[in-house]
Short mmCIF file of C-alpha atoms and ligand atoms in Angstrom, two decimals:
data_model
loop_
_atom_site.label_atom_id
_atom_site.label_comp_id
_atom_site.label_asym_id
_atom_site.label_seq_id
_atom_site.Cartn_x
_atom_site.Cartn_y
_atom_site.Cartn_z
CA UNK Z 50 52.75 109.50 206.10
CA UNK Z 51 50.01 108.34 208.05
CA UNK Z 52 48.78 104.20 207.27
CA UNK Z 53 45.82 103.75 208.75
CA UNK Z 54 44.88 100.14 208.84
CA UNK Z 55 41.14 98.35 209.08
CA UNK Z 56 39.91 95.38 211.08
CA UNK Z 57 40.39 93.02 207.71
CA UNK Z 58 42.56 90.01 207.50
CA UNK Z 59 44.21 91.62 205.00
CA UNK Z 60 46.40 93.88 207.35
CA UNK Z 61 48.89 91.07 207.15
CA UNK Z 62 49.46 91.82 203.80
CA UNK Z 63 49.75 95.87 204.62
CA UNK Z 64 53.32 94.89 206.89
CA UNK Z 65 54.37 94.30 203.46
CA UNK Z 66 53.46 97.17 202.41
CA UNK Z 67 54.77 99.56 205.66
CA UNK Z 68 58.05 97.67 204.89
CA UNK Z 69 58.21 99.21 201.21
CA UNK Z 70 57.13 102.48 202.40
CA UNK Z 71 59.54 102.58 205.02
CA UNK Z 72 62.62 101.78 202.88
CA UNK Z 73 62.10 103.95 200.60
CA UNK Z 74 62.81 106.28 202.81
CA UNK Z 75 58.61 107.62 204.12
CA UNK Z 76 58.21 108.64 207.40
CA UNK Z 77 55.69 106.27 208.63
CA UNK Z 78 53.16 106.54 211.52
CA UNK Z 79 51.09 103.44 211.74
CA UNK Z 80 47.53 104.26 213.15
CA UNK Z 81 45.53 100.64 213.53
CA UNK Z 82 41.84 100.74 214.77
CA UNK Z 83 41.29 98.48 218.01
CA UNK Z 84 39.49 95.32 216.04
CA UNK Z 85 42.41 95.30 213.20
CA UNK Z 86 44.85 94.64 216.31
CA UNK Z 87 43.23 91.47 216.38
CA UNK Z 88 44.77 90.47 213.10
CA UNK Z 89 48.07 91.94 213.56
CA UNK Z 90 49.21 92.96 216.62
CA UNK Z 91 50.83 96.91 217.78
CA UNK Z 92 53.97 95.46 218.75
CA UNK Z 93 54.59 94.48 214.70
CA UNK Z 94 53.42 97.81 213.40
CA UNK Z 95 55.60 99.41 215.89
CA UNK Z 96 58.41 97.02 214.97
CA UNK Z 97 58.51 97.89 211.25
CA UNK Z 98 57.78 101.80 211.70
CA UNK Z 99 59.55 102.56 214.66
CA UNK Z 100 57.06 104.57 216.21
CA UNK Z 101 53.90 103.99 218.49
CA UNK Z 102 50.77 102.58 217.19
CA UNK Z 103 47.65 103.17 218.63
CA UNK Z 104 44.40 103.37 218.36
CA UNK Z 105 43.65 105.31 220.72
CA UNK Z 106 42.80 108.58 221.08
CA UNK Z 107 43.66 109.43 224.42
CA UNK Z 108 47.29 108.40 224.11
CA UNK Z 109 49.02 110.81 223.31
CA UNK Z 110 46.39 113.76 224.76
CA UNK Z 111 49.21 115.98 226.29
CA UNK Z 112 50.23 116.67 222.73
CA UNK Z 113 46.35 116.64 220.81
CA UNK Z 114 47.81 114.21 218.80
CA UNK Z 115 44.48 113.25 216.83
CA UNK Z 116 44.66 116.61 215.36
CA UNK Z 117 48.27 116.61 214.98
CA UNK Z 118 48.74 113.70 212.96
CA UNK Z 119 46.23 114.20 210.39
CA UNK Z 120 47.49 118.14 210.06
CA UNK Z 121 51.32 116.63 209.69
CA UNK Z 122 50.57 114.18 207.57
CA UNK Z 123 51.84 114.34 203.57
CA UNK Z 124 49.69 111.32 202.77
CA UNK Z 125 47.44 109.22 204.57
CA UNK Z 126 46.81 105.56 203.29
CA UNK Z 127 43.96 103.42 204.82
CA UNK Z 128 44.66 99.54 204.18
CA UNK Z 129 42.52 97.29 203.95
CA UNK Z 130 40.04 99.88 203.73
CA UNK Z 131 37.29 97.97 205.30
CA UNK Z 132 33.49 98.49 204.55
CA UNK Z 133 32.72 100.42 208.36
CA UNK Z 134 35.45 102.54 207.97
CA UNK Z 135 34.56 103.88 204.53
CA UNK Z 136 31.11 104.28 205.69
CA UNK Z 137 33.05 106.42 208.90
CA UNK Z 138 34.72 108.12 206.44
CA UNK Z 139 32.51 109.11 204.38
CA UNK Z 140 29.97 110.16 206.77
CA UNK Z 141 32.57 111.86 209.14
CA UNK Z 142 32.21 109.83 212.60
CA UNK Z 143 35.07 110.52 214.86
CA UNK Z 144 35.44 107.98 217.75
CA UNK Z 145 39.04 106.93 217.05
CA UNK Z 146 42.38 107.85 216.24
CA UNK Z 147 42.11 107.34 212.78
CA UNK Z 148 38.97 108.21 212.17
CA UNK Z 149 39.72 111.66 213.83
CA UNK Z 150 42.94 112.08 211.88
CA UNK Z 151 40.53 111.26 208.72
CA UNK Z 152 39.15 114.39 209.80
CA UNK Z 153 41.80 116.76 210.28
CA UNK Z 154 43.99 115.29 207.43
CA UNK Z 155 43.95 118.22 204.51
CA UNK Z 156 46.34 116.04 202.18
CA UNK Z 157 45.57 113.65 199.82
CA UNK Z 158 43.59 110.08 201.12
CA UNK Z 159 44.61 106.58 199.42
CA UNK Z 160 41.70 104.06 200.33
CA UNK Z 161 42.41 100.54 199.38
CA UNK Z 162 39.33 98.73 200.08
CA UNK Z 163 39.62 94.83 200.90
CA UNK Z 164 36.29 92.82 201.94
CA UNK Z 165 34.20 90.56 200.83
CA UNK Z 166 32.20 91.20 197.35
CA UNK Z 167 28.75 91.24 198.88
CA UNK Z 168 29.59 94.18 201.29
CA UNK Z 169 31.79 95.50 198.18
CA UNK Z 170 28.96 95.49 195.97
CA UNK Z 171 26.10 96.72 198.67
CA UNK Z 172 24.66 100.17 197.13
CA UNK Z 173 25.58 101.29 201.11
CA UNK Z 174 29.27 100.58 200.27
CA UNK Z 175 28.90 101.67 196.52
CA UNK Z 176 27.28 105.49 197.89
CA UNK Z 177 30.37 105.80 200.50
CA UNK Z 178 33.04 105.20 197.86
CA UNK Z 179 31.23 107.73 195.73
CA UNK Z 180 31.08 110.47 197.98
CA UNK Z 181 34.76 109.91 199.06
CA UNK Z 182 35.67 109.78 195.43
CA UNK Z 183 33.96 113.08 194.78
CA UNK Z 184 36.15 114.67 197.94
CA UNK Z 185 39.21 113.89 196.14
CA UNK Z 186 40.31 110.54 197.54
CA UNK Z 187 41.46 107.80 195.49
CA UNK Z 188 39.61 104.65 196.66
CA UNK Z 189 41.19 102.00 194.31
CA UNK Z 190 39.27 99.17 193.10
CA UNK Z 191 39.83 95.65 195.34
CA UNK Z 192 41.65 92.78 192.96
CA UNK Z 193 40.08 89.94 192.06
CA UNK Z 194 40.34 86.30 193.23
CA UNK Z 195 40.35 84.35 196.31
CA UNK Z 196 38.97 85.80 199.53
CA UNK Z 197 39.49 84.26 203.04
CA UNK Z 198 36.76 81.69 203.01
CA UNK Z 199 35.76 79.25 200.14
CA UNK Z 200 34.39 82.41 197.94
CA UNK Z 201 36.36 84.61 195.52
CA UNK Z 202 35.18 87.52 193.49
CA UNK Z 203 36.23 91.23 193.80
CA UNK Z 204 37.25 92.29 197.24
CA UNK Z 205 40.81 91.25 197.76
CA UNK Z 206 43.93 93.58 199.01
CA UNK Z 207 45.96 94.20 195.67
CA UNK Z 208 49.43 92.72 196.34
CA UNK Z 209 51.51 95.54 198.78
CA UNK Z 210 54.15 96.21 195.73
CA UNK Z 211 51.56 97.20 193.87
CA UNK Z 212 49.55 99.11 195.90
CA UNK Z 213 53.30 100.61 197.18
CA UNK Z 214 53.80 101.74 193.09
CA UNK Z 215 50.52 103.30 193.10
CA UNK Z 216 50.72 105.17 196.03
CA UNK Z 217 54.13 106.29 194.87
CA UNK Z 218 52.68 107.69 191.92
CA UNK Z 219 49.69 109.20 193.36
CA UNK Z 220 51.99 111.26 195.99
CA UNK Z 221 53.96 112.14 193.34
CA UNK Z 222 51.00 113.24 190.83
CA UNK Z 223 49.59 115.05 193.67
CA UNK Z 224 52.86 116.94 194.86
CA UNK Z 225 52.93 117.99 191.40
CA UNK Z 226 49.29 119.39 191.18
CA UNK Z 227 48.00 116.75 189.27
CA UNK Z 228 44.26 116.64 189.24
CA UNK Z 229 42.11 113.52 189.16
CA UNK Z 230 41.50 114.32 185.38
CA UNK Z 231 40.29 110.75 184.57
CA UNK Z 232 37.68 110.85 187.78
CA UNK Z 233 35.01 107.92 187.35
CA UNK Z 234 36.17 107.45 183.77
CA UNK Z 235 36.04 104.34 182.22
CA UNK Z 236 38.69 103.47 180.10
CA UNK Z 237 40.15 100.31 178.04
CA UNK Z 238 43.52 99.57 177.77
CA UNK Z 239 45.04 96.62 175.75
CA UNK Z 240 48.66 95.74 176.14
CA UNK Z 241 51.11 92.48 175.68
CA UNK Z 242 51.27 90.29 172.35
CA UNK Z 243 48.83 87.84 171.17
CA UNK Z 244 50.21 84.55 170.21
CA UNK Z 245 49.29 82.42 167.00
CA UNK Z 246 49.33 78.66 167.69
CA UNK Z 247 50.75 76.13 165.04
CA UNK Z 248 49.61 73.02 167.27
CA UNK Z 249 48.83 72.48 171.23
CA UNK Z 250 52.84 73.60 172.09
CA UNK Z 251 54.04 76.23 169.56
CA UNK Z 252 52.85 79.91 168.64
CA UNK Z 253 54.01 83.27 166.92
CA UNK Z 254 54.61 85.24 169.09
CA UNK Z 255 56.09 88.80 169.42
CA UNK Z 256 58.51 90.72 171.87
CA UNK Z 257 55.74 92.90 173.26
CA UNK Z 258 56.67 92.92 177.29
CA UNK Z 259 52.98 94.59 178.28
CA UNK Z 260 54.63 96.91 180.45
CA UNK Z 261 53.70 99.96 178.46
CA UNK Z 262 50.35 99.16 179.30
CA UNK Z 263 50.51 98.36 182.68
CA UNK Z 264 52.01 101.89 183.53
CA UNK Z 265 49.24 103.40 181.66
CA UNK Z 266 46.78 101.80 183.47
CA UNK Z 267 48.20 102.29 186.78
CA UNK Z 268 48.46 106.30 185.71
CA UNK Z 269 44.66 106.40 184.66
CA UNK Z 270 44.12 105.00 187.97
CA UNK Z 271 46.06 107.60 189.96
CA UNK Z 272 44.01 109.84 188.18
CA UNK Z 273 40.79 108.09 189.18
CA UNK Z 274 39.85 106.76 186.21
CA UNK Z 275 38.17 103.22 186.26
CA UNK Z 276 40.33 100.86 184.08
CA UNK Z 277 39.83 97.48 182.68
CA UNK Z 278 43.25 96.34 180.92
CA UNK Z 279 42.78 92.85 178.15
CA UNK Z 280 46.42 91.75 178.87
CA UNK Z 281 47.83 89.28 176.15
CA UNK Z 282 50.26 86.68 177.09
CA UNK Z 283 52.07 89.42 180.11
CA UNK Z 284 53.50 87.68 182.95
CA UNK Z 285 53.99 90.83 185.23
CA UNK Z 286 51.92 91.31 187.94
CA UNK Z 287 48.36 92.77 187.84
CA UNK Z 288 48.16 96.81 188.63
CA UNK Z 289 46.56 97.53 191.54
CA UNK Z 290 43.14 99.15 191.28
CA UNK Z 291 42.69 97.61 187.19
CA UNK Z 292 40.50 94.72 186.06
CA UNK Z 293 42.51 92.68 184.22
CA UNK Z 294 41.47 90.40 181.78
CA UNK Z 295 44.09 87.64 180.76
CA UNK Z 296 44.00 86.29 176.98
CA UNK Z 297 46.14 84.90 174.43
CA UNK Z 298 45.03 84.60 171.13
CA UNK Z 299 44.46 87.81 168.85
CA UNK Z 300 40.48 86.47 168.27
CA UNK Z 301 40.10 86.50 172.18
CA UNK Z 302 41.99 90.03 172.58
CA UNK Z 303 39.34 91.05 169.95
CA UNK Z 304 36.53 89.47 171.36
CA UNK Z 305 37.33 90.93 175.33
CA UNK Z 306 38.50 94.28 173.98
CA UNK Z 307 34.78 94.96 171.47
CA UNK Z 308 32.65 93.89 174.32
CA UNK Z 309 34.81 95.61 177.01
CA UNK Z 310 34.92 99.42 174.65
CA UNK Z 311 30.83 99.31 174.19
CA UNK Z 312 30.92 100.75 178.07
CA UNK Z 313 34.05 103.02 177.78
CA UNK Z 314 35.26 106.89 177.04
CA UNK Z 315 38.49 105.85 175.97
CA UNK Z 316 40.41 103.11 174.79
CA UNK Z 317 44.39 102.52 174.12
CA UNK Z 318 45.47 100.00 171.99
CA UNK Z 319 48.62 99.36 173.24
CA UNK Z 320 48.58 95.49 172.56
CA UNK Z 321 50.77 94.19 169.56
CA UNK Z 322 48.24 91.54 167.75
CA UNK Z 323 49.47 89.22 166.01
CA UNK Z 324 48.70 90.56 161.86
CA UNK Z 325 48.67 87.05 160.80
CA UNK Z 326 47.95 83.61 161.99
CA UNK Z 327 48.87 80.20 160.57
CA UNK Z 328 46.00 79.35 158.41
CA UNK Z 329 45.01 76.26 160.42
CA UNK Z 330 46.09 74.76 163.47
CA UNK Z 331 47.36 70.84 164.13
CA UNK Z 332 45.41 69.10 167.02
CA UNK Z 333 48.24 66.94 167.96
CA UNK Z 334 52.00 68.33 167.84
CA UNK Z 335 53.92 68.48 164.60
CA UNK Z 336 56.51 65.80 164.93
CA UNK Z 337 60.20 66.74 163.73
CA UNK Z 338 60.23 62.49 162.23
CA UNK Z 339 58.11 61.47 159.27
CA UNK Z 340 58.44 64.51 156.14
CA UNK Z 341 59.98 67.67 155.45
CA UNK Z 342 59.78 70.04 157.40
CA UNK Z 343 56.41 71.93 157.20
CA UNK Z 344 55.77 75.21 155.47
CA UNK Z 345 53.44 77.55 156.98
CA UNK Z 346 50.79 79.53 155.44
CA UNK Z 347 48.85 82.22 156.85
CA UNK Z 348 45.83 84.06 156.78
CA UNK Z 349 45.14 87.84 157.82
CA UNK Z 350 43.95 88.50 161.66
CA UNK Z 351 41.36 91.05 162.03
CA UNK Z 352 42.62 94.70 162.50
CA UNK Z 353 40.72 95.58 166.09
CA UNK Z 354 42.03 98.92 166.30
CA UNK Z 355 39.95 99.38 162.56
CA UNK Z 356 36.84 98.02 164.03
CA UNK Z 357 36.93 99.96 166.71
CA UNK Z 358 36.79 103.22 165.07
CA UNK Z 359 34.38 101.54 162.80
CA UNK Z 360 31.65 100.31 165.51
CA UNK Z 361 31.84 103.49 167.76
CA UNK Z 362 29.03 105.77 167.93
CA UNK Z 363 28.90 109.45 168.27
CA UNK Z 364 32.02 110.85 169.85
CA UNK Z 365 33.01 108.18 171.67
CA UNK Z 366 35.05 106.18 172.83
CA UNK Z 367 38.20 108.24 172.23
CA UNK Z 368 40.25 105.82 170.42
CA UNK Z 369 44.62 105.59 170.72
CA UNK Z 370 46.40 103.44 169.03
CA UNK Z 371 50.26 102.60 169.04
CA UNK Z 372 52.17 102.34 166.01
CA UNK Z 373 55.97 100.45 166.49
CA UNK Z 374 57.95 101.43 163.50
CA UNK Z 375 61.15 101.81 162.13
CA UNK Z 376 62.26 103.73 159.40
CA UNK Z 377 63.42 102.37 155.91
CA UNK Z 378 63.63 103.82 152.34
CA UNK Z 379 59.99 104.70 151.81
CA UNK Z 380 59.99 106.90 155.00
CA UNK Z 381 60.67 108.07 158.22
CA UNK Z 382 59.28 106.77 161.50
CA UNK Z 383 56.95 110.04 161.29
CA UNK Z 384 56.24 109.28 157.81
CA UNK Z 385 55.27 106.18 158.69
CA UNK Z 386 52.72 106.91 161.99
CA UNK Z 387 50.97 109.84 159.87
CA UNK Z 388 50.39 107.58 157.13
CA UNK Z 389 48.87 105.02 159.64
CA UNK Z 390 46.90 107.32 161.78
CA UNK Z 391 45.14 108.24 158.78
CA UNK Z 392 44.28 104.69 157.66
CA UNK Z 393 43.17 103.61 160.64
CA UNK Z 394 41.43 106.63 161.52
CA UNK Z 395 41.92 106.80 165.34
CA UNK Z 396 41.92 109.77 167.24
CA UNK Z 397 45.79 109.43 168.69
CA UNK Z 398 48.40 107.50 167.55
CA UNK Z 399 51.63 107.09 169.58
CA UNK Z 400 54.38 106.60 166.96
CA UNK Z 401 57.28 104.99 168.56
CA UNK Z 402 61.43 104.23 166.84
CA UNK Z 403 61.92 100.42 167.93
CA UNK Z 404 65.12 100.67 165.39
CA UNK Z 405 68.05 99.07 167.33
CA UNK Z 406 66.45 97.06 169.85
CA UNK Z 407 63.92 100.32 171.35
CA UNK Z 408 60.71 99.88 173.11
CA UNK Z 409 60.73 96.39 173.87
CA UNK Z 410 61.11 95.29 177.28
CA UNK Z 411 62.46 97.90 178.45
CA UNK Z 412 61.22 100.22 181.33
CA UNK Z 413 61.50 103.15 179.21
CA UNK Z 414 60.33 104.77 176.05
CA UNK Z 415 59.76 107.49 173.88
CA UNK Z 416 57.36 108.76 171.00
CA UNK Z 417 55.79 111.46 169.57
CA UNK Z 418 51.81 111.60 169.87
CA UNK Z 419 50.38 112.04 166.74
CA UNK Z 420 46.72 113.82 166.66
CA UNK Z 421 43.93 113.41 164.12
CA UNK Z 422 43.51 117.30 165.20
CA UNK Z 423 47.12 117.62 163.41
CA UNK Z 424 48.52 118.03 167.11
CA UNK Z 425 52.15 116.84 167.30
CA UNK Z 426 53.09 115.70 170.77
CA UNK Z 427 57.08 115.05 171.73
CA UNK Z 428 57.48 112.90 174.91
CA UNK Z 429 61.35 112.89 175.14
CA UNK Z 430 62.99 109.39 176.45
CA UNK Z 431 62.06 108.71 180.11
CA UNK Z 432 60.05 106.07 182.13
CA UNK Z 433 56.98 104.24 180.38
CA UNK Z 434 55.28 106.24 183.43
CA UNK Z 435 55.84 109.54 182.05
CA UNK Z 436 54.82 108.00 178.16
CA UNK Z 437 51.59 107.05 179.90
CA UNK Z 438 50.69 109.89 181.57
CA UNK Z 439 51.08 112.15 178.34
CA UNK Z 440 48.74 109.45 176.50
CA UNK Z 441 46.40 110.19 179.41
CA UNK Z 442 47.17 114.06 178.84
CA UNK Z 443 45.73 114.49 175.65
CA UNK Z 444 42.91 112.16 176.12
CA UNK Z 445 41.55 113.98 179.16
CA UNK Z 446 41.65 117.30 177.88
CA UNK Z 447 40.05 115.69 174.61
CA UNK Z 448 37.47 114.57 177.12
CA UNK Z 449 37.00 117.30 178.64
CA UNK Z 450 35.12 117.99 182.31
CA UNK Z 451 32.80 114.62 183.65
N1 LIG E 248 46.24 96.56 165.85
C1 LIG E 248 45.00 95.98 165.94
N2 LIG E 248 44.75 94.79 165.34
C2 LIG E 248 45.73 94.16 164.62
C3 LIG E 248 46.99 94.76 164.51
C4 LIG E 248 47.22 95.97 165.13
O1 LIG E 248 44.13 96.55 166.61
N3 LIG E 248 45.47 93.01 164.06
C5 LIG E 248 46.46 97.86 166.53
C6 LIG E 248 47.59 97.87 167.56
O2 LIG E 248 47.12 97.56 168.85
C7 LIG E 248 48.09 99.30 167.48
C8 LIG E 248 47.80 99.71 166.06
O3 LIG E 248 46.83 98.78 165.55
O4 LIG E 248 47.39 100.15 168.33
C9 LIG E 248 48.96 99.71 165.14
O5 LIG E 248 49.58 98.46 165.14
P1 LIG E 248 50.64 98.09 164.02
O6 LIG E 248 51.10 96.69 164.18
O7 LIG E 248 51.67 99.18 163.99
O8 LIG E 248 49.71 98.26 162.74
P2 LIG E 248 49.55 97.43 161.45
O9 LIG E 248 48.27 97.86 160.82
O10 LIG E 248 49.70 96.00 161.77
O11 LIG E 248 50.71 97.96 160.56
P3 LIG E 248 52.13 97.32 160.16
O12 LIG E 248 51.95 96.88 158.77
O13 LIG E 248 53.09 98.46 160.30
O14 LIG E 248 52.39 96.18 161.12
#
């Protein structure tokens, strides 16, 4: 693997990253350009990859190695990505090391942009990342948040485990064949459990983790889709290359999820809402002292996945939803998902057993893919990965071509 690092502050977070890639067992050749060795240094990369880095591509001359490299490599990742060596990229300038093994490189390209948002956002920048997108390469969207200076907006170096998981899965998606399917898609997901609040320090809640749809949003990513995720209440950490909205409440999941679908192909409803909510809510704390104990009494929440359907126009969005069940004397889990995929009249819904303690919290699943169509889909236990990329499956070949 070849990690070709920019002249961005955020290199120091990429020897995080080389240290991931490196014990898990990648062969790792570090190529820096000349200005990033101003932020971190050739003695660390060679440290941590025990091999030469240089930028230069004279070095190694005796063995061509600007054209060797790029023709060895398996992967190349360029991180930070900055905003003159996409523009290199993309318009095929050659004057360095990397830059020539950008050239000769025939595998697949991970960019992972990091700058600040005006130079992201600059139609120069915008037109770069398009082209390289349309060659195949996945150039992930920057995070969020604070940037070196006083400023924060988009344009920040995901954090290196999770650009690590989604390079993992992107070599792996490509080894396999995998096409980007989802490319310049926008999709919604929704994912986590809302939480009801009885006064300023107690909720219902439920046991929904969010992981389900954090793995599908990293695996429309891989696939080059563009993802915004409304995450309720999930304390993992955000997936690289996803805009994540944060909420808590089942009226806030509602309101980010109805404006978020009006600019979306698809949307999966992964997200447990809460179905009810205490019909009104103390101000101050409900003291133990002073009465019996309080009963509660509750009013319906909204069903979102119901509106959606509803509101849409046309074809789409695409709409999935996710049906926990178990199985009791009226019916089967299956019973159960057919009955509520016609109800709520979505396109998909994935019908998973939570009997004994299954699906929650747990970093696998399994479920059977219900179609409107009357398509039955079987995704046998196995990593919420592998769950999310059959979601993904059936909604890209429901899509069709872009
Ligand atoms: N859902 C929703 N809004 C709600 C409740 C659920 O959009 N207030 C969505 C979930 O995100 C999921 C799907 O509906 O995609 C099914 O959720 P589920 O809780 O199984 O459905 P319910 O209609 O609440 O049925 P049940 O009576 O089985 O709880």
């Amino acid at each position: 693997m070849v990690l070709g690092v920019g002249a961005g502050i955020a290199a120091y977070k990429v020897c995080g990253l080389l240290r991931l890639l490196t014990e898990s067992g990648h062969d790792v050749r570090v190529v820096p350009t000349e200005a990033s060795l101003r932020f971190v240094g050739a003695a660390t990369w060679e440290a941590l990859s025990g091999a030469p880095a240089t930028p230069d591509v004279f070095a190694g001359a005796g063995t061509v190695s600007h054209v060797r490299l790029g023709r060895q490599a398996e992967l190349v990742v360029v991180a930070p990505a900055t905003a003159d060596l996409l523009a290199k990229a993309a318009t095929g300038q050659a004057d360095d090391l990397l830059t020539t093994t950008l050239l000769t490189a025939r595998c697949p390209v991970v960019f992972v942009p990091a700058m600040h948002t005006e130079m992201w956002e600059h139609p120069a920048t915008r037109a770069n990342v398009d082209v390289l997108r349309s060659r195949g390469a996945l150039v992930v969207e920057p995070a969020t948040g604070r940037l070196t200076g006083d400023d924060s907006g988009p344009g920040r170096l995901p954090e290196p485990e999770e650009i690590f998981e989604l390079v993992r899965r992107f070599s792996w998606r490509a080894s396999a064949g995998g096409e980007p399917d989802l490319l310049r898609r926008r999709v919604l997901v929704s994912t986590g459990g809302t939480r009801e609040y009885l006064d300023p320090v107690r909720f219902l809640g439920n046991r929904s983790s969010g992981r389900q749809g954090f793995a599908l949003a990293r695996a429309a990513t891989v696939r080059g889709a563009l993802v915004t995720v409304v995450a309720a209440n999930v304390s993992l950490p955000h997936p690289a290359g996803a805009d994540v909205v944060r909420v808590e409440t089942t009226e806030q999941l509602r309101t980010q999820v109805l404006a978020a679908a009006a600019s979306v192909e698809a949307v999966v409803m992964a997200a447990a809402p809460a179905d009810f909510a205490p019909a009104s809510v103390s101000p101050v704390k409900i003291k133990r002292e002073g009465g019996p104990p309080p009963s509660l009494e509750l009013t319906a929440n909204p069903d979102i996945l119901a509106e959606l359907v509803a509101d849409r126009s046309g074809a789409f969005p695409v709409v999935v939803g996710f049906a926990a069940e178990t199985g009791d004397a009226t019916g089967s889990v299956l019973d159960h998902g057919r009955a509520k995929l016609a109800r709520k009249g979505c396109d998909y819904l994935v019908v998973n057993d939570v009997s004994a303690g299954r699906g929650f919290d747990r970093p696998d699943n399994e479920a059977v893919i219900l179609g409107a169509d009357g398509s039955e889909t079987v995704v046998p236990r196995g990593p919420k990965d592998q769950l999310a990329d059959a979601v993904w499956d059936v909604v890209a070949s429901r899509l069709g071509n872009p």
